[in-house]
Amino acid sequence: MRGSGRTFFGHPWGLATLFGTEMWERFSWYGLRAILYTFMAASPARQGLGLPPETAQAVVGVYGALIYLVALPGGWVADRVLGARRSVFWGGFVIMLGHISMAIPVPAPFFVWLGLLLIIAGTGLLKPNISVMVGRLYSEDEDGRRDAGFSLFYLGINLGAFFAPIVVGWLADGDRWHLGFSAAAVGMALGLTQYVWGRRALRGVGERPGLRLTPAERRRFGRVAGLGAAVVVAALAIWAASGTLTIDRLTIVITVVILIVPIVYFSYIMLGSHELSQEERDRMKAYIWLFVAAAIFWMIYDLAPSKLLAFAADHTDLSLFGVHIQPATTQSFNPLLIMIFVPVFAALWVKLGTRVSTPQKFGFALVMVGLSFVVMAVAAGLAQSGRVSVWWLVLVYAIQVFGELSLSPVGLSVTTKLAPEAFKAQMLGVWFIAVSVGDAVGGQTGRLGAVLSEPAYYLVLAVMAIVAGVALFMFTRRLRVLMAEHYHAEALPSSIR
């Protein structure tokens, strides 16, 4: 979509609007995430919820899992009901209400749970659709400019992710959790303000749904959605009345449901009558392997805001270059390292070309995330004699970033390549389900602490990831045949998350 006039680093000015909106939304998301576990695990005397550590870890895992799972219905609502532009606005508005709810300083946990539900719902509307709007700022023949535009957009993601833990962690110091939550609310409010002020620069992008529901379809959708919500509420009410409903058990049930989703979906694709060619079936068989590998990767990688955050708070000397930092600040290591190493990996993939296949990149990512937990096992062993240097965590995050830059952007590319023609529009949502599965299962791994020592916990997960990575290396040739892989997948400039 070309146009003269004001530009943003040579790009349509609408990119500045979306850049700022996404940066502040990620500020709010990563800011909350940086203190959520410690708030939930803190005792009521420290103004926390007083949950057992394994329960707090499970909640954080399920919360992250649902954030990515709702991207599927959020994209559908934009395509069929609201359009991308209104979806982003209302999504951001609901996210802001969620953070405001969590910022209310009352002892009762009701507003905390309400806030998390609102943030999940709002992110489902905002997150998938703002990226769509970035792409639509350019005409179809502007592939190079579009890629460069996404580079700037992803820079905004990582800037928000970098500054949020520092600011929110500092505000929440001294058990001022709700003050930290209010900073996340202010961040989303700033993003919404910029979005509204800059709406003219979007030049109609995302104004209308791609395929609006007919009145009859809208009524049917309303009935189905209402019935589904009623069934869920009734089931929870009955469960609560039985006296057996606990947060712990609820997280387990949600995790099981999330695990069932990809099983049902892949069964539907492979066993249903969709006129898939044999080549498409072979590619989906290969993709299932990659999906499982990605889920294992995220299972470990996304323990950063729970298990690794707890280690930072309880077992490290929080001093960096002689400056004391908050435990939450360690969550800024990841986005900083991503911004440093993205150019390196982008150049590396160009240099290697087709000599390194997608399964090998995934295998490397799994080995890296596994090795990061070998390092954690060593650090946890040393921590049994006293606090260790925070530089151990810097090393862990550096190794993990090497893995992420080998899997996350490549995964998007391979998803679009391997998707059957009948499912092209849906498969990117399926890629996010891999993150959802990994986060949910990772949250449940905290229960291993009942039977494993801290070093053994990290080693068990490390071995799982390394074995999976080695398996991908061993079956690379077979997978490349199934994938018919004879291309070079360009790596995106940053994490999409």
Short mmCIF file of C-alpha atoms in Angstrom, two decimals:
data_model
loop_
_atom_site.label_atom_id
_atom_site.label_comp_id
_atom_site.label_asym_id
_atom_site.label_seq_id
_atom_site.Cartn_x
_atom_site.Cartn_y
_atom_site.Cartn_z
CA MET A 1 0.00 0.00 0.00
CA ARG A 2 2.09 2.83 -1.26
CA GLY A 3 1.62 6.44 -0.41
CA SER A 4 3.49 9.70 -0.17
CA GLY A 5 3.76 11.87 2.94
CA ARG A 6 4.91 11.10 6.44
CA THR A 7 6.85 7.87 6.89
CA PHE A 8 8.27 5.78 9.74
CA PHE A 9 11.90 4.93 8.86
CA GLY A 10 10.82 4.82 5.21
CA HIS A 11 7.67 2.79 5.92
CA PRO A 12 3.99 3.77 6.00
CA TRP A 13 3.26 5.93 9.06
CA GLY A 14 0.63 3.38 10.08
CA LEU A 15 3.54 1.14 11.08
CA ALA A 16 4.45 3.68 13.79
CA THR A 17 0.93 3.34 15.19
CA LEU A 18 1.08 -0.45 15.25
CA PHE A 19 4.70 -0.45 16.46
CA GLY A 20 3.79 1.65 19.50
CA THR A 21 0.60 -0.25 20.24
CA GLU A 22 2.36 -3.61 20.18
CA MET A 23 5.33 -2.33 22.18
CA TRP A 24 3.08 -1.14 25.00
CA GLU A 25 0.93 -4.27 24.87
CA ARG A 26 4.07 -6.40 25.21
CA PHE A 27 5.21 -4.09 28.02
CA SER A 28 2.00 -4.88 29.88
CA TRP A 29 2.23 -8.63 29.13
CA TYR A 30 5.87 -9.12 30.06
CA GLY A 31 5.57 -6.76 33.02
CA LEU A 32 2.78 -8.82 34.55
CA ARG A 33 4.54 -12.07 33.71
CA ALA A 34 7.70 -10.90 35.46
CA ILE A 35 6.03 -10.72 38.88
CA LEU A 36 3.01 -13.05 38.57
CA TYR A 37 4.71 -16.17 39.94
CA THR A 38 6.36 -14.44 42.88
CA PHE A 39 3.08 -12.68 43.74
CA MET A 40 1.15 -15.94 43.73
CA ALA A 41 3.77 -17.82 45.75
CA ALA A 42 4.27 -14.99 48.28
CA SER A 43 2.55 -15.47 51.63
CA PRO A 44 -0.54 -13.41 52.60
CA ALA A 45 1.72 -11.63 55.12
CA ARG A 46 3.64 -10.35 52.09
CA GLN A 47 0.38 -9.40 50.31
CA GLY A 48 0.60 -12.45 48.02
CA LEU A 49 -1.85 -15.29 47.35
CA GLY A 50 0.12 -17.85 49.35
CA LEU A 51 -0.11 -20.62 46.74
CA PRO A 52 2.31 -23.58 46.97
CA PRO A 53 5.21 -23.08 44.50
CA GLU A 54 4.13 -25.99 42.28
CA THR A 55 0.58 -24.59 42.09
CA ALA A 56 1.85 -21.10 41.28
CA GLN A 57 4.03 -22.59 38.52
CA ALA A 58 1.04 -24.51 37.13
CA VAL A 59 -1.11 -21.35 37.10
CA VAL A 60 1.57 -19.35 35.27
CA GLY A 61 1.94 -22.20 32.76
CA VAL A 62 -1.80 -22.50 32.11
CA TYR A 63 -2.12 -18.72 31.87
CA GLY A 64 0.57 -18.58 29.19
CA ALA A 65 -0.95 -21.59 27.42
CA LEU A 66 -4.40 -20.02 27.21
CA ILE A 67 -2.91 -16.76 25.90
CA TYR A 68 -1.67 -18.62 22.82
CA LEU A 69 -4.67 -20.94 22.51
CA VAL A 70 -7.17 -18.07 22.22
CA ALA A 71 -5.30 -16.70 19.20
CA LEU A 72 -7.34 -19.14 17.08
CA PRO A 73 -10.83 -17.92 18.04
CA GLY A 74 -9.51 -14.34 18.19
CA GLY A 75 -8.46 -14.51 14.55
CA TRP A 76 -11.81 -16.04 13.61
CA VAL A 77 -13.76 -13.25 15.36
CA ALA A 78 -11.76 -10.64 13.43
CA ASP A 79 -12.27 -12.40 10.10
CA ARG A 80 -15.98 -13.02 10.54
CA VAL A 81 -17.38 -10.44 12.99
CA LEU A 82 -15.35 -7.38 14.03
CA GLY A 83 -12.56 -6.87 11.52
CA ALA A 84 -8.92 -6.60 12.55
CA ARG A 85 -8.99 -2.90 13.49
CA ARG A 86 -11.86 -3.13 15.98
CA SER A 87 -10.55 -6.45 17.29
CA VAL A 88 -7.23 -4.83 18.19
CA PHE A 89 -8.97 -1.90 19.90
CA TRP A 90 -11.41 -3.97 21.94
CA GLY A 91 -8.70 -6.51 22.69
CA GLY A 92 -6.44 -3.79 24.09
CA PHE A 93 -9.33 -2.28 26.04
CA VAL A 94 -10.18 -5.61 27.67
CA ILE A 95 -6.48 -6.22 28.45
CA MET A 96 -6.33 -2.81 30.17
CA LEU A 97 -9.42 -3.68 32.24
CA GLY A 98 -7.73 -6.93 33.22
CA HIS A 99 -4.63 -5.15 34.50
CA ILE A 100 -6.78 -2.58 36.32
CA SER A 101 -8.65 -5.44 37.99
CA MET A 102 -5.36 -6.96 39.18
CA ALA A 103 -4.17 -3.57 40.43
CA ILE A 104 -7.07 -3.27 42.90
CA PRO A 105 -5.34 -3.66 46.31
CA VAL A 106 -7.77 -5.95 48.13
CA PRO A 107 -6.88 -9.21 49.92
CA ALA A 108 -9.58 -11.26 48.16
CA PRO A 109 -8.23 -13.04 45.05
CA PHE A 110 -11.40 -12.50 42.99
CA PHE A 111 -10.04 -9.48 41.14
CA VAL A 112 -6.80 -11.33 40.37
CA TRP A 113 -8.60 -14.24 38.68
CA LEU A 114 -10.98 -11.85 36.90
CA GLY A 115 -8.01 -9.82 35.68
CA LEU A 116 -6.23 -12.87 34.27
CA LEU A 117 -9.37 -13.99 32.43
CA LEU A 118 -9.82 -10.53 30.92
CA ILE A 119 -6.18 -10.38 29.81
CA ILE A 120 -6.47 -13.82 28.17
CA ALA A 121 -9.64 -12.81 26.31
CA GLY A 122 -8.25 -9.44 25.22
CA THR A 123 -4.93 -10.88 24.03
CA GLY A 124 -6.81 -13.38 21.87
CA LEU A 125 -8.37 -10.45 20.02
CA LEU A 126 -5.30 -8.22 19.83
CA LYS A 127 -2.27 -10.43 19.34
CA PRO A 128 -3.07 -12.32 16.10
CA ASN A 129 -4.78 -9.39 14.41
CA ILE A 130 -2.26 -6.60 14.91
CA SER A 131 0.32 -8.65 12.96
CA VAL A 132 -2.21 -9.10 10.16
CA MET A 133 -2.63 -5.32 10.00
CA VAL A 134 1.12 -4.81 9.69
CA GLY A 135 1.18 -7.06 6.62
CA ARG A 136 -1.76 -5.23 5.04
CA LEU A 137 0.02 -1.87 5.16
CA TYR A 138 1.93 -3.01 2.05
CA SER A 139 0.78 -4.02 -1.40
CA GLU A 140 1.26 -7.59 -2.58
CA ASP A 141 4.34 -6.76 -4.66
CA GLU A 142 6.25 -5.19 -1.74
CA ASP A 143 7.67 -8.34 -0.16
CA GLY A 144 11.03 -6.77 0.68
CA ARG A 145 9.52 -3.70 2.33
CA ARG A 146 7.02 -5.87 4.18
CA ASP A 147 9.80 -8.03 5.64
CA ALA A 148 11.70 -4.91 6.70
CA GLY A 149 8.50 -3.53 8.23
CA PHE A 150 8.05 -6.66 10.29
CA SER A 151 11.66 -6.28 11.45
CA LEU A 152 10.78 -2.89 12.94
CA PHE A 153 7.55 -4.28 14.36
CA TYR A 154 9.36 -7.13 16.12
CA LEU A 155 11.88 -4.64 17.48
CA GLY A 156 8.95 -3.00 19.26
CA ILE A 157 8.02 -6.36 20.78
CA ASN A 158 11.47 -6.85 22.23
CA LEU A 159 11.81 -3.27 23.45
CA GLY A 160 8.59 -3.67 25.43
CA ALA A 161 9.73 -7.05 26.70
CA PHE A 162 13.10 -5.62 27.79
CA PHE A 163 11.94 -2.57 29.74
CA ALA A 164 8.80 -4.07 31.34
CA PRO A 165 10.46 -6.40 33.90
CA ILE A 166 12.85 -3.64 34.96
CA VAL A 167 10.10 -1.06 35.55
CA VAL A 168 7.44 -3.39 36.95
CA GLY A 169 9.94 -5.29 39.10
CA TRP A 170 11.21 -2.04 40.63
CA LEU A 171 7.67 -0.82 41.36
CA ALA A 172 6.65 -4.17 42.87
CA ASP A 173 9.68 -4.28 45.19
CA GLY A 174 8.74 -4.37 48.85
CA ASP A 175 5.63 -6.49 48.15
CA ARG A 176 3.92 -3.65 46.25
CA TRP A 177 2.51 -6.15 43.77
CA HIS A 178 -0.57 -4.14 42.86
CA LEU A 179 1.55 -1.11 42.07
CA GLY A 180 3.45 -3.29 39.60
CA PHE A 181 0.17 -4.47 38.09
CA SER A 182 -0.96 -0.86 37.73
CA ALA A 183 2.16 -0.11 35.65
CA ALA A 184 1.07 -2.84 33.24
CA ALA A 185 -2.37 -1.19 33.07
CA VAL A 186 -0.80 2.20 32.32
CA GLY A 187 1.31 0.60 29.60
CA MET A 188 -1.73 -0.83 27.83
CA ALA A 189 -3.55 2.49 28.22
CA LEU A 190 -0.66 4.27 26.50
CA GLY A 191 -0.77 1.72 23.70
CA LEU A 192 -4.51 2.23 23.24
CA THR A 193 -4.11 5.99 23.23
CA GLN A 194 -1.51 5.82 20.49
CA TYR A 195 -3.69 3.39 18.53
CA VAL A 196 -6.70 5.72 18.62
CA TRP A 197 -4.69 8.85 17.81
CA GLY A 198 -2.93 7.13 14.92
CA ARG A 199 -5.94 5.38 13.40
CA ARG A 200 -6.05 7.71 10.38
CA ALA A 201 -2.55 6.58 9.37
CA LEU A 202 -3.86 3.02 8.99
CA ARG A 203 -5.77 4.14 5.89
CA GLY A 204 -8.66 1.71 6.25
CA VAL A 205 -6.52 -1.36 6.97
CA GLY A 206 -8.52 -3.98 8.85
CA GLU A 207 -11.68 -1.91 8.71
CA ARG A 208 -13.98 -4.73 7.66
CA PRO A 209 -14.10 -8.46 8.33
CA GLY A 210 -12.70 -10.60 5.53
CA LEU A 211 -15.84 -12.74 5.35
CA ARG A 212 -18.56 -11.22 7.52
CA LEU A 213 -21.15 -13.55 9.05
CA THR A 214 -24.63 -13.31 7.61
CA PRO A 215 -27.38 -12.31 10.06
CA ALA A 216 -28.46 -15.96 10.30
CA GLU A 217 -24.87 -17.10 10.90
CA ARG A 218 -24.41 -14.38 13.52
CA ARG A 219 -27.49 -15.55 15.41
CA ARG A 220 -26.30 -19.15 15.24
CA PHE A 221 -22.85 -18.13 16.46
CA GLY A 222 -24.41 -16.22 19.37
CA ARG A 223 -26.46 -19.25 20.38
CA VAL A 224 -23.51 -21.65 20.17
CA ALA A 225 -21.18 -19.27 22.06
CA GLY A 226 -23.81 -18.62 24.72
CA LEU A 227 -24.53 -22.33 25.13
CA GLY A 228 -20.83 -23.14 25.36
CA ALA A 229 -20.27 -20.49 28.02
CA ALA A 230 -23.31 -21.69 29.97
CA VAL A 231 -22.08 -25.29 29.91
CA VAL A 232 -18.63 -24.26 31.19
CA VAL A 233 -20.11 -22.10 33.97
CA ALA A 234 -22.56 -24.84 34.96
CA ALA A 235 -19.80 -27.47 35.04
CA LEU A 236 -17.61 -25.25 37.22
CA ALA A 237 -20.57 -24.48 39.52
CA ILE A 238 -21.36 -28.17 39.97
CA TRP A 239 -17.70 -28.93 40.58
CA ALA A 240 -17.45 -26.13 43.14
CA ALA A 241 -20.64 -27.34 44.87
CA SER A 242 -19.09 -30.80 45.23
CA GLY A 243 -16.34 -29.30 47.37
CA THR A 244 -13.58 -30.83 45.23
CA LEU A 245 -12.75 -27.81 43.04
CA THR A 246 -9.27 -26.46 43.73
CA ILE A 247 -6.91 -24.26 41.73
CA ASP A 248 -4.52 -27.19 41.48
CA ARG A 249 -7.08 -29.53 40.00
CA LEU A 250 -8.42 -26.87 37.66
CA THR A 251 -4.96 -26.33 36.15
CA ILE A 252 -4.66 -30.08 35.56
CA VAL A 253 -8.02 -30.23 33.80
CA ILE A 254 -7.15 -27.24 31.59
CA THR A 255 -3.80 -28.84 30.73
CA VAL A 256 -5.55 -32.07 29.68
CA VAL A 257 -8.00 -30.13 27.51
CA ILE A 258 -5.13 -28.24 25.84
CA LEU A 259 -3.36 -31.56 25.13
CA ILE A 260 -6.51 -32.94 23.54
CA VAL A 261 -6.89 -29.99 21.14
CA PRO A 262 -3.94 -30.81 18.80
CA ILE A 263 -4.70 -34.54 18.95
CA VAL A 264 -8.25 -33.89 17.77
CA TYR A 265 -7.13 -31.37 15.18
CA PHE A 266 -4.42 -33.53 13.61
CA SER A 267 -6.78 -36.53 13.63
CA TYR A 268 -9.38 -34.41 11.86
CA ILE A 269 -6.87 -33.42 9.17
CA MET A 270 -5.33 -36.86 8.65
CA LEU A 271 -8.46 -39.03 8.97
CA GLY A 272 -11.14 -36.74 7.59
CA SER A 273 -12.23 -36.55 3.97
CA HIS A 274 -10.47 -33.41 2.76
CA GLU A 275 -9.19 -34.67 -0.58
CA LEU A 276 -5.60 -34.42 0.61
CA SER A 277 -2.96 -35.61 -1.82
CA GLN A 278 -0.40 -38.18 -0.71
CA GLU A 279 2.24 -35.47 -0.72
CA GLU A 280 0.12 -33.33 1.61
CA ARG A 281 -0.39 -36.29 3.96
CA ASP A 282 3.35 -36.98 4.01
CA ARG A 283 4.08 -33.35 4.82
CA MET A 284 1.60 -33.40 7.69
CA LYS A 285 3.26 -36.53 9.10
CA ALA A 286 6.56 -34.65 9.13
CA TYR A 287 4.90 -31.59 10.63
CA ILE A 288 3.53 -33.57 13.57
CA TRP A 289 7.12 -34.50 14.47
CA LEU A 290 8.11 -30.84 14.35
CA PHE A 291 5.03 -29.85 16.36
CA VAL A 292 5.96 -32.25 19.16
CA ALA A 293 9.56 -30.99 19.08
CA ALA A 294 8.36 -27.39 19.36
CA ALA A 295 6.08 -28.26 22.29
CA ILE A 296 9.02 -29.84 24.15
CA PHE A 297 11.14 -26.76 23.44
CA TRP A 298 8.52 -24.33 24.81
CA MET A 299 7.88 -26.61 27.79
CA ILE A 300 11.40 -25.77 29.00
CA TYR A 301 11.90 -22.33 27.49
CA ASP A 302 8.76 -20.85 29.04
CA LEU A 303 9.73 -21.88 32.56
CA ALA A 304 11.55 -18.54 32.67
CA PRO A 305 8.73 -16.63 34.44
CA SER A 306 8.22 -19.35 37.06
CA LYS A 307 11.02 -21.82 37.82
CA LEU A 308 13.93 -19.63 36.72
CA LEU A 309 12.39 -16.55 38.32
CA ALA A 310 12.10 -18.43 41.62
CA PHE A 311 15.73 -19.52 41.32
CA ALA A 312 16.75 -15.90 40.74
CA ALA A 313 14.87 -14.76 43.83
CA ASP A 314 15.94 -17.56 46.18
CA HIS A 315 19.38 -18.71 45.06
CA THR A 316 21.26 -15.96 43.22
CA ASP A 317 23.26 -12.93 44.25
CA LEU A 318 21.23 -10.30 42.43
CA SER A 319 24.14 -8.03 41.59
CA LEU A 320 25.04 -7.09 38.03
CA PHE A 321 28.19 -5.01 37.48
CA GLY A 322 27.97 -4.05 41.14
CA VAL A 323 24.35 -2.84 40.84
CA HIS A 324 21.58 -4.59 42.79
CA ILE A 325 18.70 -5.74 40.58
CA GLN A 326 15.26 -7.16 41.28
CA PRO A 327 14.48 -10.84 40.56
CA ALA A 328 12.03 -9.69 37.87
CA THR A 329 14.86 -7.86 36.07
CA THR A 330 16.38 -11.22 35.12
CA GLN A 331 13.41 -11.58 32.75
CA SER A 332 14.94 -8.76 30.68
CA PHE A 333 17.98 -10.86 29.83
CA ASN A 334 16.10 -12.82 27.16
CA PRO A 335 14.81 -9.94 24.97
CA LEU A 336 18.17 -8.15 25.29
CA LEU A 337 20.03 -11.21 24.05
CA ILE A 338 17.50 -11.69 21.24
CA MET A 339 18.13 -8.17 19.98
CA ILE A 340 21.89 -8.77 20.13
CA PHE A 341 21.95 -12.14 18.35
CA VAL A 342 19.18 -11.74 15.76
CA PRO A 343 21.51 -10.18 13.14
CA VAL A 344 24.06 -12.94 13.75
CA PHE A 345 21.57 -15.74 13.17
CA ALA A 346 19.95 -14.00 10.20
CA ALA A 347 23.36 -13.83 8.52
CA LEU A 348 24.16 -17.40 9.56
CA TRP A 349 21.05 -18.90 7.93
CA VAL A 350 21.76 -16.99 4.71
CA LYS A 351 25.34 -18.29 4.67
CA LEU A 352 24.36 -21.90 5.41
CA GLY A 353 21.50 -21.90 2.92
CA THR A 354 19.94 -25.33 2.28
CA ARG A 355 22.87 -27.16 3.88
CA VAL A 356 20.99 -27.05 7.20
CA SER A 357 17.46 -28.41 7.06
CA THR A 358 14.45 -27.50 9.19
CA PRO A 359 14.61 -30.74 11.26
CA GLN A 360 18.28 -30.02 11.98
CA LYS A 361 17.45 -26.49 13.12
CA PHE A 362 14.73 -27.87 15.38
CA GLY A 363 17.13 -30.53 16.67
CA PHE A 364 19.75 -27.90 17.42
CA ALA A 365 17.14 -25.83 19.27
CA LEU A 366 16.18 -28.78 21.46
CA VAL A 367 19.79 -29.62 22.25
CA MET A 368 20.43 -25.97 23.17
CA VAL A 369 17.44 -25.70 25.50
CA GLY A 370 18.47 -29.04 27.01
CA LEU A 371 22.03 -27.85 27.58
CA SER A 372 20.69 -24.69 29.23
CA PHE A 373 19.06 -26.88 31.86
CA VAL A 374 22.27 -28.88 32.29
CA VAL A 375 23.79 -25.52 33.25
CA MET A 376 20.83 -24.91 35.56
CA ALA A 377 21.42 -28.29 37.21
CA VAL A 378 25.03 -27.31 37.92
CA ALA A 379 23.94 -23.90 39.26
CA ALA A 380 21.25 -25.53 41.43
CA GLY A 381 23.84 -27.93 42.83
CA LEU A 382 26.18 -25.06 43.73
CA ALA A 383 23.28 -23.10 45.21
CA GLN A 384 22.82 -25.78 47.86
CA SER A 385 25.89 -24.28 49.56
CA GLY A 386 24.81 -20.64 49.20
CA ARG A 387 23.74 -18.07 46.63
CA VAL A 388 25.39 -18.21 43.21
CA SER A 389 26.19 -15.44 40.75
CA VAL A 390 23.34 -14.15 38.60
CA TRP A 391 25.69 -14.64 35.63
CA TRP A 392 24.65 -18.31 35.70
CA LEU A 393 21.20 -17.17 34.56
CA VAL A 394 22.72 -14.92 31.91
CA LEU A 395 24.50 -17.99 30.50
CA VAL A 396 21.30 -20.06 30.63
CA TYR A 397 19.30 -17.42 28.76
CA ALA A 398 22.05 -16.98 26.16
CA ILE A 399 22.03 -20.70 25.36
CA GLN A 400 18.23 -20.69 25.20
CA VAL A 401 18.19 -17.72 22.82
CA PHE A 402 20.44 -19.66 20.43
CA GLY A 403 17.74 -22.33 20.46
CA GLU A 404 14.83 -19.93 20.05
CA LEU A 405 16.37 -18.21 17.04
CA SER A 406 16.78 -21.65 15.45
CA LEU A 407 13.18 -22.73 16.03
CA SER A 408 10.70 -19.89 16.49
CA PRO A 409 10.98 -17.98 13.19
CA VAL A 410 11.76 -21.13 11.19
CA GLY A 411 8.66 -22.79 12.65
CA LEU A 412 6.40 -20.13 11.15
CA SER A 413 7.97 -20.59 7.75
CA VAL A 414 7.75 -24.38 7.75
CA THR A 415 4.14 -24.26 8.99
CA THR A 416 3.05 -22.30 5.93
CA LYS A 417 5.04 -24.61 3.66
CA LEU A 418 3.73 -27.92 5.01
CA ALA A 419 0.09 -26.91 5.49
CA PRO A 420 -2.38 -28.70 3.17
CA GLU A 421 -4.11 -26.36 0.75
CA ALA A 422 -7.44 -26.84 2.53
CA PHE A 423 -5.95 -25.70 5.85
CA LYS A 424 -3.58 -22.90 4.84
CA ALA A 425 -5.44 -20.21 6.77
CA GLN A 426 -5.67 -22.25 9.96
CA MET A 427 -2.21 -23.74 10.32
CA LEU A 428 -0.47 -20.66 11.73
CA GLY A 429 -2.90 -20.90 14.62
CA VAL A 430 -1.90 -24.54 15.01
CA TRP A 431 1.74 -23.43 15.40
CA PHE A 432 0.70 -21.33 18.39
CA ILE A 433 -1.00 -24.41 19.88
CA ALA A 434 2.49 -25.97 20.13
CA VAL A 435 3.46 -23.07 22.41
CA SER A 436 0.22 -23.57 24.34
CA VAL A 437 0.88 -27.29 24.87
CA GLY A 438 4.46 -26.62 25.95
CA ASP A 439 3.47 -23.91 28.43
CA ALA A 440 0.68 -26.00 29.97
CA VAL A 441 2.82 -29.12 30.40
CA GLY A 442 5.80 -27.08 31.61
CA GLY A 443 3.63 -25.57 34.31
CA GLN A 444 2.78 -29.05 35.59
CA THR A 445 6.41 -30.15 35.79
CA GLY A 446 6.75 -28.28 39.07
CA ARG A 447 5.08 -31.28 40.71
CA LEU A 448 8.27 -33.27 40.04
CA GLY A 449 9.79 -31.31 42.91
CA ALA A 450 7.97 -33.66 45.28
CA VAL A 451 10.15 -36.58 44.16
CA LEU A 452 13.23 -34.93 42.65
CA SER A 453 15.91 -32.65 44.01
CA GLU A 454 16.36 -29.28 42.34
CA PRO A 455 19.40 -30.36 40.26
CA ALA A 456 17.67 -33.64 39.31
CA TYR A 457 14.58 -31.73 38.16
CA TYR A 458 16.61 -29.69 35.70
CA LEU A 459 18.53 -32.75 34.51
CA VAL A 460 15.36 -34.77 33.79
CA LEU A 461 13.98 -32.02 31.57
CA ALA A 462 17.39 -31.50 29.98
CA VAL A 463 17.69 -35.18 29.04
CA MET A 464 14.18 -35.16 27.59
CA ALA A 465 14.99 -32.22 25.30
CA ILE A 466 18.42 -33.50 24.25
CA VAL A 467 17.05 -36.98 23.44
CA ALA A 468 14.29 -35.41 21.34
CA GLY A 469 16.86 -33.24 19.56
CA VAL A 470 19.12 -36.21 18.80
CA ALA A 471 16.09 -38.12 17.47
CA LEU A 472 15.40 -35.29 15.01
CA PHE A 473 19.01 -35.40 13.83
CA MET A 474 18.78 -39.19 13.35
CA PHE A 475 15.56 -38.96 11.32
CA THR A 476 16.47 -35.81 9.40
CA ARG A 477 16.82 -37.58 6.05
CA ARG A 478 13.45 -39.32 6.42
CA LEU A 479 11.74 -36.09 7.46
CA ARG A 480 13.24 -34.15 4.55
CA VAL A 481 11.84 -36.74 2.17
CA LEU A 482 8.38 -36.43 3.73
CA MET A 483 8.63 -32.65 3.63
CA ALA A 484 10.03 -32.54 0.10
CA GLU A 485 12.36 -29.92 1.53
CA HIS A 486 14.50 -28.34 -1.14
CA TYR A 487 14.40 -24.72 -0.09
CA HIS A 488 15.92 -22.20 2.24
CA ALA A 489 13.54 -20.83 4.88
CA GLU A 490 14.43 -17.24 5.63
CA ALA A 491 14.59 -16.57 9.32
CA LEU A 492 12.50 -13.71 10.59
CA PRO A 493 14.40 -10.99 12.41
CA SER A 494 13.09 -11.71 15.88
CA SER A 495 10.79 -13.66 18.10
CA ILE A 496 7.13 -13.28 17.19
CA ARG A 497 6.10 -13.62 20.80
#
